mmCIF file of C-alpha atoms in Angstrom:
data_model
loop_
_atom_site.group_PDB
_atom_site.id
_atom_site.type_symbol
_atom_site.label_atom_id
_atom_site.label_comp_id
_atom_site.label_asym_id
_atom_site.label_seq_id
_atom_site.Cartn_x
_atom_site.Cartn_y
_atom_site.Cartn_z
ATOM 1 C CA MET A 273 15.775 -7.650 7.568
ATOM 2 C CA GLU A 274 14.091 -10.735 9.058
ATOM 3 C CA ASP A 275 16.182 -10.434 12.247
ATOM 4 C CA LEU A 276 14.583 -7.058 12.978
ATOM 5 C CA LEU A 277 11.042 -8.473 12.962
ATOM 6 C CA GLY A 278 11.393 -10.130 16.351
ATOM 7 C CA ARG A 279 9.722 -13.257 14.903
ATOM 8 C CA ASP A 280 10.234 -15.885 12.225
ATOM 9 C CA PRO A 281 9.115 -14.894 8.705
ATOM 10 C CA VAL A 282 5.823 -16.512 7.702
ATOM 11 C CA LYS A 283 5.899 -19.376 5.174
ATOM 12 C CA PHE A 284 3.089 -19.811 2.664
ATOM 13 C CA ASP A 285 1.256 -22.590 0.847
ATOM 14 C CA SER A 286 1.164 -21.452 -2.785
ATOM 15 C CA ARG A 287 -1.334 -23.906 -4.334
ATOM 16 C CA GLU A 288 -4.253 -21.470 -4.443
ATOM 17 C CA VAL A 289 -2.029 -18.719 -5.811
ATOM 18 C CA ARG A 290 -0.672 -20.978 -8.548
ATOM 19 C CA GLY A 291 -4.217 -21.781 -9.681
ATOM 20 C CA PHE A 292 -5.049 -18.069 -9.632
ATOM 21 C CA ILE A 293 -2.011 -16.867 -11.644
ATOM 22 C CA SER A 294 -1.065 -19.768 -13.931
ATOM 23 C CA GLY A 295 -1.791 -19.095 -17.606
ATOM 24 C CA LYS A 296 -3.092 -15.533 -16.948
ATOM 25 C CA VAL A 297 -2.038 -12.158 -18.332
ATOM 26 C CA CYS A 298 -1.084 -10.226 -15.168
ATOM 27 C CA MET A 299 -0.484 -6.482 -15.007
ATOM 28 C CA VAL A 300 1.197 -4.672 -12.100
ATOM 29 C CA THR A 301 0.952 -0.885 -11.906
ATOM 30 C CA GLY A 302 3.826 0.649 -9.980
ATOM 31 C CA GLY A 303 5.638 -2.540 -10.982
ATOM 32 C CA GLY A 304 9.067 -1.042 -10.353
ATOM 33 C CA GLY A 305 8.386 -0.052 -6.715
ATOM 34 C CA SER A 306 9.152 -1.992 -3.548
ATOM 35 C CA ILE A 307 5.810 -3.843 -3.431
ATOM 36 C CA GLY A 308 5.202 -3.793 -7.190
ATOM 37 C CA SER A 309 8.554 -5.355 -8.075
ATOM 38 C CA GLU A 310 8.077 -8.121 -5.473
ATOM 39 C CA LEU A 311 4.603 -8.776 -6.902
ATOM 40 C CA VAL A 312 6.211 -9.166 -10.328
ATOM 41 C CA ARG A 313 8.869 -11.541 -8.907
ATOM 42 C CA GLN A 314 6.278 -13.743 -7.209
ATOM 43 C CA ILE A 315 3.867 -13.724 -10.178
ATOM 44 C CA ALA A 316 6.730 -14.865 -12.432
ATOM 45 C CA LYS A 317 7.148 -18.043 -10.316
ATOM 46 C CA TYR A 318 3.595 -19.240 -11.040
ATOM 47 C CA SER A 319 3.764 -19.669 -14.841
ATOM 48 C CA PRO A 320 1.731 -16.642 -15.963
ATOM 49 C CA LYS A 321 0.893 -16.286 -19.648
ATOM 50 C CA GLN A 322 2.368 -12.768 -19.623
ATOM 51 C CA VAL A 323 3.545 -10.188 -17.072
ATOM 52 C CA ILE A 324 3.080 -6.487 -17.781
ATOM 53 C CA ILE A 325 5.031 -3.978 -15.691
ATOM 54 C CA VAL A 326 3.573 -0.457 -15.788
ATOM 55 C CA ASP A 327 5.532 2.322 -14.079
ATOM 56 C CA ILE A 328 6.190 6.034 -14.566
ATOM 57 C CA TYR A 329 9.736 5.778 -13.155
ATOM 58 C CA GLU A 330 11.909 4.271 -15.868
ATOM 59 C CA ASN A 331 14.946 3.372 -13.740
ATOM 60 C CA SER A 332 13.133 1.084 -11.296
ATOM 61 C CA ALA A 333 11.099 -0.471 -14.145
ATOM 62 C CA TYR A 334 14.354 -1.139 -15.990
ATOM 63 C CA ASP A 335 15.952 -2.722 -12.887
ATOM 64 C CA ILE A 336 13.184 -5.295 -12.355
ATOM 65 C CA GLN A 337 13.000 -5.940 -16.116
ATOM 66 C CA GLN A 338 16.729 -6.779 -16.210
ATOM 67 C CA GLU A 339 16.519 -8.901 -13.054
ATOM 68 C CA LEU A 340 13.707 -11.055 -14.491
ATOM 69 C CA THR A 341 15.296 -11.270 -17.938
ATOM 70 C CA MET A 342 18.490 -12.613 -16.338
ATOM 71 C CA GLU A 343 16.550 -15.133 -14.266
ATOM 72 C CA TYR A 344 13.989 -16.372 -16.804
ATOM 73 C CA GLY A 345 15.305 -15.434 -20.252
ATOM 74 C CA ASP A 346 12.758 -16.184 -22.964
ATOM 75 C CA SER A 347 10.711 -18.500 -20.730
ATOM 76 C CA LEU A 348 8.869 -15.476 -19.259
ATOM 77 C CA ASP A 349 6.776 -13.265 -21.549
ATOM 78 C CA LEU A 350 7.583 -9.909 -19.960
ATOM 79 C CA VAL A 351 6.420 -6.489 -21.154
ATOM 80 C CA THR A 352 7.748 -3.314 -19.500
ATOM 81 C CA LEU A 353 5.816 -0.113 -20.196
ATOM 82 C CA ILE A 354 6.460 3.444 -19.078
ATOM 83 C CA ALA A 355 3.104 5.069 -18.380
ATOM 84 C CA SER A 356 1.256 7.101 -15.755
ATOM 85 C CA VAL A 357 -1.963 5.863 -14.177
ATOM 86 C CA ARG A 358 -3.079 9.517 -14.253
ATOM 87 C CA ASP A 359 -3.263 9.326 -18.057
ATOM 88 C CA TYR A 360 -6.627 7.679 -18.802
ATOM 89 C CA TYR A 361 -6.058 7.446 -22.561
ATOM 90 C CA ARG A 362 -2.601 5.901 -22.253
ATOM 91 C CA MET A 363 -3.904 3.368 -19.741
ATOM 92 C CA ASN A 364 -6.850 2.576 -22.006
ATOM 93 C CA GLN A 365 -4.383 1.948 -24.822
ATOM 94 C CA ILE A 366 -2.514 -0.552 -22.615
ATOM 95 C CA PHE A 367 -5.700 -2.377 -21.549
ATOM 96 C CA THR A 368 -6.893 -2.538 -25.154
ATOM 97 C CA LYS A 369 -3.620 -3.921 -26.499
ATOM 98 C CA TYR A 370 -2.614 -6.385 -23.773
ATOM 99 C CA LYS A 371 -5.998 -7.442 -22.339
ATOM 100 C CA PRO A 372 -4.845 -8.181 -18.756
ATOM 101 C CA GLN A 373 -6.911 -10.724 -16.831
ATOM 102 C CA VAL A 374 -5.545 -9.824 -13.381
ATOM 103 C CA VAL A 375 -4.490 -6.305 -12.343
ATOM 104 C CA PHE A 376 -2.497 -5.569 -9.186
ATOM 105 C CA HIS A 377 -2.699 -1.815 -8.603
ATOM 106 C CA ALA A 378 0.361 -0.821 -6.562
ATOM 107 C CA ALA A 379 1.074 2.566 -8.187
ATOM 108 C CA ALA A 380 0.788 5.352 -5.609
ATOM 109 C CA HIS A 381 2.552 8.188 -3.862
ATOM 110 C CA LYS A 382 3.129 6.837 -0.337
ATOM 111 C CA HIS A 383 5.457 9.261 1.468
ATOM 112 C CA VAL A 384 3.427 10.975 4.214
ATOM 113 C CA PRO A 385 5.378 14.256 4.824
ATOM 114 C CA LEU A 386 5.994 14.849 1.096
ATOM 115 C CA MET A 387 2.289 14.456 0.333
ATOM 116 C CA GLU A 388 1.423 16.920 3.114
ATOM 117 C CA VAL A 389 3.445 19.506 1.184
ATOM 118 C CA SER A 390 2.043 18.507 -2.247
ATOM 119 C CA PRO A 391 -1.481 17.233 -1.513
ATOM 120 C CA MET A 392 -2.760 17.678 -5.094
ATOM 121 C CA GLU A 393 -0.189 15.141 -6.290
ATOM 122 C CA ALA A 394 -1.497 12.496 -3.858
ATOM 123 C CA ILE A 395 -5.026 13.158 -5.100
ATOM 124 C CA LYS A 396 -4.049 13.080 -8.794
ATOM 125 C CA ASN A 397 -1.794 10.034 -8.583
ATOM 126 C CA ASN A 398 -3.542 7.962 -5.921
ATOM 127 C CA ILE A 399 -7.223 8.826 -6.330
ATOM 128 C CA VAL A 400 -7.511 9.798 -10.010
ATOM 129 C CA GLY A 401 -4.979 7.082 -10.919
ATOM 130 C CA THR A 402 -6.977 4.434 -9.051
ATOM 131 C CA PHE A 403 -10.269 5.604 -10.570
ATOM 132 C CA ASN A 404 -8.760 5.469 -14.068
ATOM 133 C CA THR A 405 -7.222 2.025 -13.626
ATOM 134 C CA ALA A 406 -10.207 0.482 -11.838
ATOM 135 C CA THR A 407 -12.873 1.790 -14.236
ATOM 136 C CA LEU A 408 -10.772 0.669 -17.212
ATOM 137 C CA ALA A 409 -10.450 -2.778 -15.609
ATOM 138 C CA GLN A 410 -14.241 -2.882 -15.360
ATOM 139 C CA PHE A 411 -14.721 -1.702 -18.961
ATOM 140 C CA HIS A 412 -12.205 -4.222 -20.333
ATOM 141 C CA ASN A 413 -13.652 -7.166 -18.355
ATOM 142 C CA VAL A 414 -10.569 -7.825 -16.246
ATOM 143 C CA GLU A 415 -11.269 -10.868 -14.047
ATOM 144 C CA LYS A 416 -9.813 -9.459 -10.838
ATOM 145 C CA PHE A 417 -8.617 -6.010 -9.764
ATOM 146 C CA VAL A 418 -6.528 -5.957 -6.581
ATOM 147 C CA MET A 419 -5.710 -2.632 -4.954
ATOM 148 C CA ILE A 420 -2.810 -2.335 -2.535
ATOM 149 C CA SER A 421 -3.810 -0.150 0.412
ATOM 150 C CA THR A 422 -2.211 0.765 3.738
ATOM 151 C CA ASP A 423 -2.975 0.935 7.443
ATOM 152 C CA LYS A 424 -2.600 4.714 7.061
ATOM 153 C CA ALA A 425 -6.017 4.676 5.353
ATOM 154 C CA VAL A 426 -7.622 3.837 8.700
ATOM 155 C CA ASN A 427 -8.842 6.978 10.489
ATOM 156 C CA PRO A 428 -6.279 8.927 8.443
ATOM 157 C CA THR A 429 -4.450 11.933 9.845
ATOM 158 C CA ASN A 430 -2.671 12.887 6.647
ATOM 159 C CA VAL A 431 -3.397 13.479 2.972
ATOM 160 C CA MET A 432 -1.631 10.316 1.852
ATOM 161 C CA GLY A 433 -3.682 8.114 4.187
ATOM 162 C CA ALA A 434 -6.924 9.920 3.319
ATOM 163 C CA SER A 435 -6.178 9.536 -0.388
ATOM 164 C CA LYS A 436 -5.680 5.777 0.063
ATOM 165 C CA ARG A 437 -8.933 5.532 2.060
ATOM 166 C CA CYS A 438 -10.634 7.276 -0.855
ATOM 167 C CA CYS A 439 -9.048 4.674 -3.177
ATOM 168 C CA GLU A 440 -10.567 1.918 -1.008
ATOM 169 C CA MET A 441 -13.920 3.655 -1.349
ATOM 170 C CA ILE A 442 -13.555 3.804 -5.149
ATOM 171 C CA VAL A 443 -12.894 0.058 -5.277
ATOM 172 C CA GLN A 444 -15.845 -0.558 -2.950
ATOM 173 C CA TYR A 445 -18.051 1.770 -5.039
ATOM 174 C CA LEU A 446 -17.267 -0.201 -8.214
ATOM 175 C CA ALA A 447 -17.674 -3.565 -6.426
ATOM 176 C CA GLN A 448 -21.182 -2.772 -5.198
ATOM 177 C CA GLN A 449 -22.333 -1.749 -8.702
ATOM 178 C CA HIS A 450 -21.979 -5.357 -9.909
ATOM 179 C CA GLU A 451 -21.491 -4.188 -13.487
ATOM 180 C CA GLY A 452 -19.372 -6.373 -15.746
ATOM 181 C CA ARG A 453 -17.407 -9.390 -14.586
ATOM 182 C CA THR A 454 -14.564 -7.749 -12.627
ATOM 183 C CA GLU A 455 -14.095 -8.739 -8.987
ATOM 184 C CA PHE A 456 -12.744 -5.738 -7.057
ATOM 185 C CA VAL A 457 -10.592 -6.405 -4.000
ATOM 186 C CA THR A 458 -8.570 -4.298 -1.560
ATOM 187 C CA THR A 459 -5.665 -5.568 0.553
ATOM 188 C CA ARG A 460 -4.505 -3.504 3.518
ATOM 189 C CA PHE A 461 -1.290 -3.903 5.474
ATOM 190 C CA GLY A 462 1.267 -1.850 7.404
ATOM 191 C CA ASN A 463 4.910 -1.006 6.834
ATOM 192 C CA VAL A 464 7.303 -3.271 4.990
ATOM 193 C CA LEU A 465 10.882 -3.578 6.173
ATOM 194 C CA GLY A 466 13.405 -2.062 3.776
ATOM 195 C CA SER A 467 10.944 -0.552 1.302
ATOM 196 C CA ASN A 468 11.792 2.650 -0.572
ATOM 197 C CA GLY A 469 11.464 5.657 1.730
ATOM 198 C CA SER A 470 11.132 3.549 4.901
ATOM 199 C CA VAL A 471 13.050 3.915 8.166
ATOM 200 C CA ILE A 472 15.497 1.009 7.814
ATOM 201 C CA PRO A 473 17.444 2.356 4.783
ATOM 202 C CA LEU A 474 17.567 5.766 6.536
ATOM 203 C CA PHE A 475 18.816 4.252 9.823
ATOM 204 C CA LYS A 476 21.452 2.239 7.948
ATOM 205 C CA ARG A 477 22.783 5.337 6.170
ATOM 206 C CA GLN A 478 22.917 7.246 9.460
ATOM 207 C CA ILE A 479 24.810 4.454 11.275
ATOM 208 C CA GLU A 480 27.245 3.884 8.384
ATOM 209 C CA GLN A 481 28.016 7.616 8.159
ATOM 210 C CA GLY A 482 28.561 7.936 11.927
ATOM 211 C CA LYS A 483 25.525 10.192 12.396
ATOM 212 C CA PRO A 484 22.940 10.022 15.184
ATOM 213 C CA VAL A 485 19.931 7.826 14.392
ATOM 214 C CA THR A 486 16.803 9.980 14.243
ATOM 215 C CA VAL A 487 13.455 8.728 15.564
ATOM 216 C CA THR A 488 10.463 11.053 15.552
ATOM 217 C CA HIS A 489 8.955 10.071 18.933
ATOM 218 C CA PRO A 490 9.911 7.625 21.734
ATOM 219 C CA ASP A 491 6.415 6.074 21.779
ATOM 220 C CA ILE A 492 5.863 5.720 18.042
ATOM 221 C CA ILE A 493 4.935 2.170 16.971
ATOM 222 C CA ARG A 494 4.303 0.541 13.599
ATOM 223 C CA TYR A 495 3.285 -2.854 12.200
ATOM 224 C CA PHE A 496 6.016 -4.460 10.100
ATOM 225 C CA MET A 497 6.384 -7.287 7.595
ATOM 226 C CA THR A 498 9.064 -8.231 5.128
ATOM 227 C CA ILE A 499 8.269 -7.323 1.532
ATOM 228 C CA PRO A 500 7.987 -11.011 0.437
ATOM 229 C CA GLU A 501 5.623 -11.758 3.369
ATOM 230 C CA ALA A 502 3.340 -8.831 2.547
ATOM 231 C CA VAL A 503 3.218 -9.682 -1.157
ATOM 232 C CA SER A 504 2.607 -13.397 -0.511
ATOM 233 C CA LEU A 505 -0.362 -12.482 1.678
ATOM 234 C CA VAL A 506 -1.662 -10.040 -0.955
ATOM 235 C CA MET A 507 -1.559 -12.808 -3.571
ATOM 236 C CA GLU A 508 -3.233 -15.339 -1.259
ATOM 237 C CA ALA A 509 -5.967 -12.827 -0.416
ATOM 238 C CA ALA A 510 -6.465 -12.092 -4.115
ATOM 239 C CA ALA A 511 -6.704 -15.817 -4.881
ATOM 240 C CA ILE A 512 -9.505 -16.418 -2.335
ATOM 241 C CA ALA A 513 -11.352 -13.142 -3.059
ATOM 242 C CA GLU A 514 -14.845 -13.193 -4.477
ATOM 243 C CA GLY A 515 -15.133 -9.422 -4.948
ATOM 244 C CA GLY A 516 -15.929 -6.466 -2.686
ATOM 245 C CA GLU A 517 -13.720 -7.457 0.252
ATOM 246 C CA ILE A 518 -11.165 -5.403 2.129
ATOM 247 C CA PHE A 519 -8.606 -7.959 3.232
ATOM 248 C CA VAL A 520 -6.678 -7.002 6.348
ATOM 249 C CA LEU A 521 -3.344 -8.736 6.807
ATOM 250 C CA ASP A 522 -2.288 -9.709 10.325
ATOM 251 C CA MET A 523 1.037 -7.950 10.808
ATOM 252 C CA GLY A 524 1.670 -9.585 14.189
ATOM 253 C CA LYS A 525 2.604 -7.394 17.153
ATOM 254 C CA PRO A 526 3.464 -3.766 16.474
ATOM 255 C CA VAL A 527 7.106 -2.780 16.881
ATOM 256 C CA ARG A 528 8.343 0.315 18.714
ATOM 257 C CA ILE A 529 10.481 2.275 16.216
ATOM 258 C CA VAL A 530 13.069 3.145 18.860
ATOM 259 C CA THR A 531 13.468 -0.612 19.586
ATOM 260 C CA LEU A 532 13.969 -1.199 15.854
ATOM 261 C CA ALA A 533 16.686 1.478 15.836
ATOM 262 C CA GLU A 534 18.392 0.014 18.927
ATOM 263 C CA ASN A 535 18.401 -3.504 17.446
ATOM 264 C CA LEU A 536 19.787 -2.289 14.114
ATOM 265 C CA ILE A 537 22.587 -0.406 15.887
ATOM 266 C CA ARG A 538 23.485 -3.620 17.783
ATOM 267 C CA MET A 539 23.550 -5.547 14.483
ATOM 268 C CA TYR A 540 26.350 -3.203 13.436
ATOM 269 C CA GLY A 541 28.268 -4.259 16.572
ATOM 270 C CA LYS A 542 27.689 -0.935 18.306
ATOM 271 C CA GLU A 543 25.974 0.085 21.535
ATOM 272 C CA PRO A 544 22.870 2.330 21.317
ATOM 273 C CA TYR A 545 23.217 5.681 23.138
ATOM 274 C CA VAL A 546 26.938 4.995 23.702
ATOM 275 C CA ASP A 547 28.502 4.462 20.258
ATOM 276 C CA VAL A 548 25.495 5.763 18.311
ATOM 277 C CA PRO A 549 23.202 8.462 19.739
ATOM 278 C CA ILE A 550 19.450 8.264 19.122
ATOM 279 C CA GLN A 551 17.818 11.656 18.696
ATOM 280 C CA PHE A 552 14.071 12.296 18.958
ATOM 281 C CA THR A 553 13.130 14.868 16.335
ATOM 282 C CA GLY A 554 9.366 15.292 16.882
ATOM 283 C CA LEU A 555 6.444 13.942 14.885
ATOM 284 C CA ARG A 556 6.471 14.943 11.220
ATOM 285 C CA PRO A 557 3.527 16.620 9.445
ATOM 286 C CA GLY A 558 0.552 14.237 9.336
ATOM 287 C CA GLU A 559 2.261 11.536 11.407
ATOM 288 C CA LYS A 560 0.438 9.299 13.912
ATOM 289 C CA ILE A 561 2.026 7.859 17.044
ATOM 290 C CA LYS A 562 0.206 4.581 16.395
ATOM 291 C CA GLU A 563 -1.232 3.081 13.208
ATOM 292 C CA GLU A 564 -4.429 1.019 13.076
ATOM 293 C CA LEU A 565 -5.441 -1.713 10.665
ATOM 294 C CA LEU A 566 -9.233 -1.549 10.941
ATOM 295 C CA MET A 567 -11.828 1.172 10.590
ATOM 296 C CA ASN A 568 -14.065 1.560 13.648
ATOM 297 C CA GLU A 569 -17.046 0.531 11.503
ATOM 298 C CA GLU A 570 -15.435 -2.724 10.413
ATOM 299 C CA GLY A 571 -15.614 -6.089 12.099
ATOM 300 C CA LEU A 572 -13.386 -9.023 11.284
ATOM 301 C CA GLN A 573 -14.240 -12.256 9.507
ATOM 302 C CA LYS A 574 -11.780 -15.114 9.445
ATOM 303 C CA THR A 575 -10.639 -16.726 6.207
ATOM 304 C CA SER A 576 -8.968 -20.047 5.435
ATOM 305 C CA ASN A 577 -5.632 -18.316 6.108
ATOM 306 C CA LYS A 578 -5.197 -17.401 9.782
ATOM 307 C CA LEU A 579 -3.204 -14.286 8.824
ATOM 308 C CA ILE A 580 -5.856 -12.878 6.473
ATOM 309 C CA PHE A 581 -9.082 -11.296 7.721
ATOM 310 C CA ILE A 582 -11.987 -9.648 5.914
ATOM 311 C CA GLY A 583 -13.130 -6.209 7.053
ATOM 312 C CA LYS A 584 -16.862 -5.518 7.016
ATOM 313 C CA GLN A 585 -17.869 -3.323 4.102
ATOM 314 C CA ILE A 586 -19.621 0.038 4.499
ATOM 315 C CA GLU A 587 -22.337 0.868 1.968
ATOM 316 C CA ILE A 588 -21.477 3.816 -0.268
ATOM 317 C CA ASP A 589 -24.149 6.183 -1.545
ATOM 318 C CA GLU A 590 -23.274 6.031 -5.223
ATOM 319 C CA ALA A 591 -24.810 9.348 -6.357
ATOM 320 C CA THR A 592 -23.268 11.374 -3.515
ATOM 321 C CA PHE A 593 -19.930 9.615 -3.860
ATOM 322 C CA ALA A 594 -19.645 10.295 -7.611
ATOM 323 C CA ALA A 595 -20.489 13.988 -7.150
ATOM 324 C CA LYS A 596 -17.952 14.454 -4.344
ATOM 325 C CA LEU A 597 -15.296 12.587 -6.328
ATOM 326 C CA ARG A 598 -15.820 14.933 -9.290
ATOM 327 C CA ILE A 599 -15.353 18.004 -7.064
ATOM 328 C CA LEU A 600 -12.194 16.501 -5.573
ATOM 329 C CA ARG A 601 -10.736 15.613 -8.992
ATOM 330 C CA ASP A 602 -11.450 19.040 -10.484
ATOM 331 C CA ALA A 603 -9.883 20.860 -7.510
ATOM 332 C CA ALA A 604 -6.736 18.736 -7.754
ATOM 333 C CA LEU A 605 -6.437 19.159 -11.536
ATOM 334 C CA LYS A 606 -6.662 22.947 -11.047
ATOM 335 C CA ASN A 607 -3.981 22.662 -8.316
ATOM 336 C CA ASP A 608 -6.319 24.412 -5.896
ATOM 337 C CA GLU A 609 -4.703 23.069 -2.726
ATOM 338 C CA GLU A 610 -7.134 24.511 -0.195
ATOM 339 C CA LEU A 611 -10.237 23.332 -2.052
ATOM 340 C CA ALA A 612 -8.688 19.919 -2.814
ATOM 341 C CA VAL A 613 -7.852 19.203 0.848
ATOM 342 C CA SER A 614 -11.284 20.455 1.939
ATOM 343 C CA ALA A 615 -12.931 18.175 -0.658
ATOM 344 C CA LEU A 616 -10.813 15.247 0.580
ATOM 345 C CA HIS A 617 -12.066 15.846 4.155
ATOM 346 C CA ASP A 618 -15.601 15.835 2.748
ATOM 347 C CA MET A 619 -14.980 12.556 0.896
ATOM 348 C CA VAL A 620 -13.382 10.826 3.890
ATOM 349 C CA PRO A 621 -15.326 11.634 7.100
ATOM 350 C CA THR A 622 -12.762 9.782 9.273
ATOM 351 C CA PHE A 623 -9.951 12.127 8.093
ATOM 352 C CA ILE A 624 -8.895 14.057 11.238
ATOM 353 C CA THR A 625 -5.883 16.140 12.232
ATOM 354 C CA PRO A 626 -2.861 14.307 13.668
ATOM 355 C CA GLU A 627 -3.052 16.507 16.771
ATOM 356 C CA GLU A 628 -6.591 15.272 17.534
ATOM 357 C CA PHE A 629 -5.567 11.648 17.115
ATOM 358 C CA ASN A 630 -2.212 11.816 18.944
ATOM 359 C CA ASN A 631 -3.673 13.717 21.898
ATOM 360 C CA LYS A 632 -6.324 11.019 22.263
ATOM 361 C CA VAL A 633 -3.706 8.230 22.126
ATOM 362 C CA THR A 634 -1.370 9.833 24.638
ATOM 363 C CA LYS A 635 -4.275 10.548 27.014
ATOM 364 C CA ASN A 636 -5.309 6.893 26.934
ATOM 365 C CA ASN A 637 -1.864 5.805 28.152
ATOM 366 C CA LYS A 638 1.091 4.844 26.072
ATOM 367 C CA PRO A 639 0.422 2.535 23.078
ATOM 368 C CA GLN A 640 0.486 -1.123 24.014
ATOM 369 C CA ALA A 641 1.774 -3.832 21.700
ATOM 370 C CA GLY A 642 -1.134 -6.044 20.705
ATOM 371 C CA ASN A 643 -1.972 -8.758 18.229
ATOM 372 C CA LEU A 644 -4.560 -8.170 15.517
ATOM 373 C CA SER A 645 -5.999 -11.646 15.945
ATOM 374 C CA ALA A 646 -6.461 -11.233 19.697
#
């Protein structure tokens, strides 16, 4: 995976993270997923008091449970729970029993085209699930709540991205209330190489089966990191957080997806366009040509880590926000798709159609590779 990055993987100093995790009860929602399971792996290295995996999908939760049991045996106090973040009462039961001190909230639906078809599920799982988990963290005096967000939350063009932007707003809303002791933090980054549902596993299957490699658009670009890099930066950001920040991780230069495909084909000892065709299939529902890492309203502050920046927070009108959130939740719970999507547009003013965004990008020349820290 690292060879496809076009750069050396980033190495990290773990002293701050060790001080943050050591001796703590740490809970990871979505703990069986690509990011969640790597969070669990890295937390386990820093001598936590207990690690709690929460996931609705039993097979992936079982896999990471078995992996850690083989590696650590009885030296790691590991609890694996099957539960949905949508279920407030079940989550409250977990918080009450295990009393987590640090919560990493990675549970979410993340697949853009699938969420375009089933928008209510993105709202129920991502938005309602985040509200449940975050408000319970506040009620149970969790020390730090860390939400995993995505670059697709920035000026979103799809339901998944808009739902994650709404999750950021929920975390911000709770942070600015200053009720209880919980420090609320958001970390935002782009794509991770090899994660579930990402392009690399798809490209590999296509090459191995002798099929053409499918890329949606010749100009499409994305920011990439390895899963361990992204999770290490999330943990470092969480360690230095004081509450209320959106941490933006420097993903380096964006990578053209067609270049990624060409390089992967060469790694198989084949020649792109000769041995393996590359077909352009057209942008999928809700898909952007180019992702962004920062909202227009946000500026950047540097931190002690040159790869971690702090986005400027936008004040949220608490009364208006709560009322709009209630409308959104009720529409989703009734499976009223039209009303739910309309309410999501109302919640997230930067939510625009992909056509609007992509037309603007293509008019302003082809996307140029650039560095976030430039």
